[in-house]
Amino acid sequence: MRRLQLSPSILTADFGRLAEEIASVDEFVDWYHLDVMDGHYVDNLTFGPSTVEAIAKVTQRPLHVHLMITDPVKYAPAFATAGAARISFHPEVTADSEAAVEAIAETGVGVGLAIHPDVPVSVAEPHLDQIGVVLMMTVRPGFGGQSFLDEAAPKISEAVALLQKRGRSADIDVEVDGGVNLSTLDRAVGAGADIIVAGSAVFDGVDAPAAAQRLRQRLDAIGKG
């Protein structure tokens, strides 16, 4: 039996009452997923290390900072200091992804590679001895509330197969981010996801605790099955 993990993205949470939003779902989740966007790699702008630091003060859950920015090496130390447990970046933004992995690892956090739907899974292969998570994007990054891209689902299975081939499936999580809700969750898990990122499916503006509980119950049911 595998423990499937739930990682809400705070992107659609109410930032005016963020501590309350987090407290309301905390018992149901395993991680928090923090999407950092710089207006360059993607068009959107979100938040910086100070927000990560604030969130770290109100939860004991680990924080996964997803850097959708063009200079992850420059900013990773500040996010590590702010409280990130993991930092993922998109390898296509740098000319030397190996150096970027090493630089982030030197901050003392776990390192992840985020795989854009248009980027091949093979970009992760040279780094499988250094990373702790492969973050498979099932939307094109930039904004919350997008629909799950069915054409991206086979790449989840491809990532799983790559980890198995290299004997790293026990050491590296496969995390799926984008459009995951109760309607698409089974597809993501069926393809091999270990960790599910859910943004608007949790922080839905209606009843976040109930939404998180429903996802938690479904993940537990799948895990037992």
Short mmCIF file of C-alpha atoms in Angstrom, two decimals:
data_model
loop_
_atom_site.label_atom_id
_atom_site.label_comp_id
_atom_site.label_asym_id
_atom_site.label_seq_id
_atom_site.Cartn_x
_atom_site.Cartn_y
_atom_site.Cartn_z
CA MET A 1 0.00 0.00 0.00
CA ARG A 2 1.44 3.36 -0.97
CA ARG A 3 0.64 6.60 0.76
CA LEU A 4 -0.54 9.06 -1.87
CA GLN A 5 0.19 12.63 -0.85
CA LEU A 6 -1.80 15.82 -1.25
CA SER A 7 -0.08 19.17 -1.80
CA PRO A 8 -2.41 22.17 -2.13
CA SER A 9 -1.17 25.04 -4.23
CA ILE A 10 -1.87 28.31 -2.47
CA LEU A 11 -2.18 30.17 -5.77
CA THR A 12 -5.98 30.38 -5.55
CA ALA A 13 -6.17 30.81 -1.78
CA ASP A 14 -7.44 34.03 -0.23
CA PHE A 15 -4.19 35.89 0.49
CA GLY A 16 -6.05 38.31 2.72
CA ARG A 17 -6.58 35.47 5.19
CA LEU A 18 -3.85 33.07 4.15
CA ALA A 19 -3.02 31.79 7.64
CA GLU A 20 -6.67 30.89 8.17
CA GLU A 21 -6.89 29.20 4.79
CA ILE A 22 -3.86 27.05 5.55
CA ALA A 23 -5.06 26.17 9.05
CA SER A 24 -8.43 25.10 7.65
CA VAL A 25 -6.95 22.34 5.45
CA ASP A 26 -3.78 21.47 7.35
CA GLU A 27 -5.00 18.17 8.80
CA PHE A 28 -5.72 16.76 5.34
CA VAL A 29 -2.50 17.63 3.51
CA ASP A 30 1.11 16.48 3.33
CA TRP A 31 2.82 19.44 1.65
CA TYR A 32 2.08 22.95 0.47
CA HIS A 33 2.99 23.86 -3.09
CA LEU A 34 4.15 27.45 -3.56
CA ASP A 35 4.19 28.73 -7.15
CA VAL A 36 6.72 31.52 -7.62
CA MET A 37 6.37 33.38 -10.93
CA ASP A 38 8.49 36.27 -12.13
CA GLY A 39 6.60 37.65 -15.13
CA HIS A 40 9.38 36.45 -17.45
CA TYR A 41 9.32 32.66 -17.69
CA VAL A 42 5.54 32.96 -17.39
CA ASP A 43 3.41 36.08 -17.73
CA ASN A 44 2.08 36.03 -14.19
CA LEU A 45 3.66 37.53 -11.04
CA THR A 46 3.06 35.93 -7.64
CA PHE A 47 5.18 36.32 -4.51
CA GLY A 48 8.68 36.13 -3.07
CA PRO A 49 10.57 34.69 -0.09
CA SER A 50 8.71 36.80 2.48
CA THR A 51 5.46 34.97 1.70
CA VAL A 52 7.21 31.62 2.00
CA GLU A 53 8.60 32.70 5.36
CA ALA A 54 5.14 33.74 6.54
CA ILE A 55 3.63 30.39 5.52
CA ALA A 56 6.42 28.47 7.23
CA LYS A 57 5.42 30.14 10.50
CA VAL A 58 1.84 28.86 10.40
CA THR A 59 2.28 25.21 9.39
CA GLN A 60 4.53 22.28 10.20
CA ARG A 61 3.93 20.77 6.76
CA PRO A 62 6.90 20.95 4.39
CA LEU A 63 6.88 23.58 1.66
CA HIS A 64 7.68 22.82 -1.97
CA VAL A 65 8.66 26.01 -3.79
CA HIS A 66 8.13 25.75 -7.54
CA LEU A 67 10.26 28.35 -9.27
CA MET A 68 8.72 29.42 -12.56
CA ILE A 69 11.43 32.02 -13.00
CA THR A 70 14.32 32.66 -15.36
CA ASP A 71 17.10 32.76 -12.75
CA PRO A 72 16.49 29.99 -10.20
CA VAL A 73 20.11 29.85 -9.04
CA LYS A 74 20.10 33.50 -8.02
CA TYR A 75 16.93 33.28 -5.96
CA ALA A 76 17.01 29.73 -4.57
CA PRO A 77 19.10 30.61 -1.48
CA ALA A 78 16.56 33.18 -0.33
CA PHE A 79 13.72 30.69 -0.67
CA ALA A 80 15.72 28.04 1.17
CA THR A 81 16.36 30.47 4.02
CA ALA A 82 12.66 31.38 4.05
CA GLY A 83 11.69 27.79 4.80
CA ALA A 84 11.47 25.74 1.60
CA ALA A 85 11.95 22.01 2.07
CA ARG A 86 12.13 21.46 -1.69
CA ILE A 87 12.83 23.78 -4.60
CA SER A 88 11.95 22.80 -8.16
CA PHE A 89 12.96 24.67 -11.28
CA HIS A 90 12.47 24.36 -15.03
CA PRO A 91 15.72 23.14 -16.63
CA GLU A 92 15.03 24.88 -19.94
CA VAL A 93 15.60 28.29 -18.33
CA THR A 94 19.30 27.65 -17.78
CA ALA A 95 22.19 26.77 -20.06
CA ASP A 96 23.67 24.49 -17.38
CA SER A 97 21.01 22.54 -15.55
CA GLU A 98 23.61 20.40 -13.76
CA ALA A 99 25.14 23.50 -12.20
CA ALA A 100 21.67 24.70 -11.23
CA VAL A 101 20.84 21.40 -9.53
CA GLU A 102 24.11 21.52 -7.63
CA ALA A 103 23.64 25.15 -6.60
CA ILE A 104 20.15 24.50 -5.25
CA ALA A 105 21.33 21.36 -3.45
CA GLU A 106 24.04 23.41 -1.76
CA THR A 107 21.33 25.46 -0.04
CA GLY A 108 20.40 22.33 1.92
CA VAL A 109 16.96 21.69 0.42
CA GLY A 110 15.67 18.90 -1.77
CA VAL A 111 15.91 19.58 -5.50
CA GLY A 112 13.23 18.97 -8.08
CA LEU A 113 12.95 19.28 -11.83
CA ALA A 114 9.72 20.70 -13.21
CA ILE A 115 8.80 19.28 -16.60
CA HIS A 116 6.75 21.59 -18.83
CA PRO A 117 4.21 19.79 -21.07
CA ASP A 118 6.28 20.76 -24.12
CA VAL A 119 9.62 19.59 -22.66
CA PRO A 120 10.69 15.92 -22.89
CA VAL A 121 10.98 13.82 -19.75
CA SER A 122 14.51 12.92 -20.83
CA VAL A 123 15.78 16.27 -19.49
CA ALA A 124 15.58 14.71 -16.02
CA GLU A 125 17.73 11.68 -16.83
CA PRO A 126 21.17 13.24 -16.22
CA HIS A 127 20.07 14.41 -12.76
CA LEU A 128 18.41 11.35 -11.27
CA ASP A 129 21.19 10.83 -8.72
CA GLN A 130 20.75 14.36 -7.37
CA ILE A 131 17.04 15.17 -7.29
CA GLY A 132 14.20 14.15 -4.99
CA VAL A 133 11.16 14.94 -7.11
CA VAL A 134 10.10 15.11 -10.73
CA LEU A 135 7.31 17.65 -11.03
CA MET A 136 5.18 16.79 -14.03
CA MET A 137 3.15 19.72 -15.33
CA THR A 138 -0.29 18.82 -16.67
CA VAL A 139 -1.08 22.42 -17.62
CA ARG A 140 1.08 25.05 -19.26
CA PRO A 141 2.33 26.99 -16.26
CA GLY A 142 1.34 30.52 -15.45
CA PHE A 143 -2.15 30.62 -13.98
CA GLY A 144 -4.34 28.59 -11.64
CA GLY A 145 -7.68 27.09 -12.57
CA GLN A 146 -6.61 25.54 -15.89
CA SER A 147 -7.93 22.22 -17.20
CA PHE A 148 -5.92 19.01 -16.99
CA LEU A 149 -4.11 18.31 -20.27
CA ASP A 150 -4.91 14.71 -21.19
CA GLU A 151 -2.05 14.67 -23.67
CA ALA A 152 0.38 15.28 -20.82
CA ALA A 153 -0.75 12.23 -18.84
CA PRO A 154 1.39 9.68 -20.76
CA LYS A 155 4.48 11.67 -19.76
CA ILE A 156 3.72 10.86 -16.12
CA SER A 157 3.99 7.17 -16.95
CA GLU A 158 7.11 7.88 -18.96
CA ALA A 159 8.71 9.53 -15.93
CA VAL A 160 7.76 6.56 -13.75
CA ALA A 161 9.29 4.16 -16.26
CA LEU A 162 12.50 6.20 -16.38
CA LEU A 163 12.83 6.11 -12.59
CA GLN A 164 12.20 2.37 -12.54
CA LYS A 165 14.75 1.80 -15.27
CA ARG A 166 17.37 3.71 -13.31
CA GLY A 167 16.46 2.09 -9.99
CA ARG A 168 15.38 5.44 -8.51
CA SER A 169 11.63 4.96 -8.11
CA ALA A 170 11.96 4.43 -4.35
CA ASP A 171 13.95 7.64 -3.92
CA ILE A 172 12.29 10.16 -6.25
CA ASP A 173 8.69 11.28 -6.00
CA VAL A 174 6.58 11.85 -9.08
CA GLU A 175 4.46 14.91 -8.43
CA VAL A 176 1.67 16.02 -10.77
CA ASP A 177 0.67 19.66 -10.99
CA GLY A 178 -2.10 21.17 -13.05
CA GLY A 179 -5.84 20.76 -13.35
CA VAL A 180 -6.07 17.96 -10.80
CA ASN A 181 -9.46 17.65 -9.12
CA LEU A 182 -11.85 14.84 -8.19
CA SER A 183 -12.61 14.28 -11.88
CA THR A 184 -8.98 13.99 -13.00
CA LEU A 185 -7.24 12.71 -9.87
CA ASP A 186 -7.64 9.03 -10.80
CA ARG A 187 -5.99 9.65 -14.17
CA ALA A 188 -2.98 11.28 -12.54
CA VAL A 189 -2.59 8.56 -9.94
CA GLY A 190 -3.23 5.83 -12.48
CA ALA A 191 -0.37 7.18 -14.56
CA GLY A 192 1.94 6.93 -11.55
CA ALA A 193 1.70 10.10 -9.45
CA ASP A 194 2.89 9.89 -5.85
CA ILE A 195 2.01 13.49 -4.94
CA ILE A 196 -0.97 15.46 -6.22
CA VAL A 197 -0.91 19.25 -6.43
CA ALA A 198 -4.38 20.76 -6.24
CA GLY A 199 -5.02 24.48 -6.28
CA SER A 200 -8.56 25.58 -7.14
CA ALA A 201 -9.75 22.05 -6.31
CA VAL A 202 -8.86 22.82 -2.67
CA PHE A 203 -9.02 26.58 -2.32
CA ASP A 204 -12.28 26.81 -4.21
CA GLY A 205 -13.68 29.90 -2.51
CA VAL A 206 -16.55 27.83 -1.13
CA ASP A 207 -15.39 25.31 1.47
CA ALA A 208 -11.67 24.57 1.37
CA PRO A 209 -11.65 22.09 4.30
CA ALA A 210 -14.43 20.01 2.74
CA ALA A 211 -12.69 20.08 -0.64
CA ALA A 212 -9.37 19.01 0.87
CA GLN A 213 -11.08 16.25 2.85
CA ARG A 214 -12.75 14.87 -0.27
CA LEU A 215 -9.44 14.73 -2.11
CA ARG A 216 -7.74 13.15 0.91
CA GLN A 217 -10.42 10.48 1.17
CA ARG A 218 -10.19 9.68 -2.53
CA LEU A 219 -6.40 9.42 -2.40
CA ASP A 220 -6.61 7.12 0.61
CA ALA A 221 -9.20 4.96 -1.13
CA ILE A 222 -7.03 4.63 -4.24
CA GLY A 223 -3.98 3.83 -2.12
CA LYS A 224 -5.82 1.04 -0.34
CA GLY A 225 -7.13 -0.32 -3.63
#
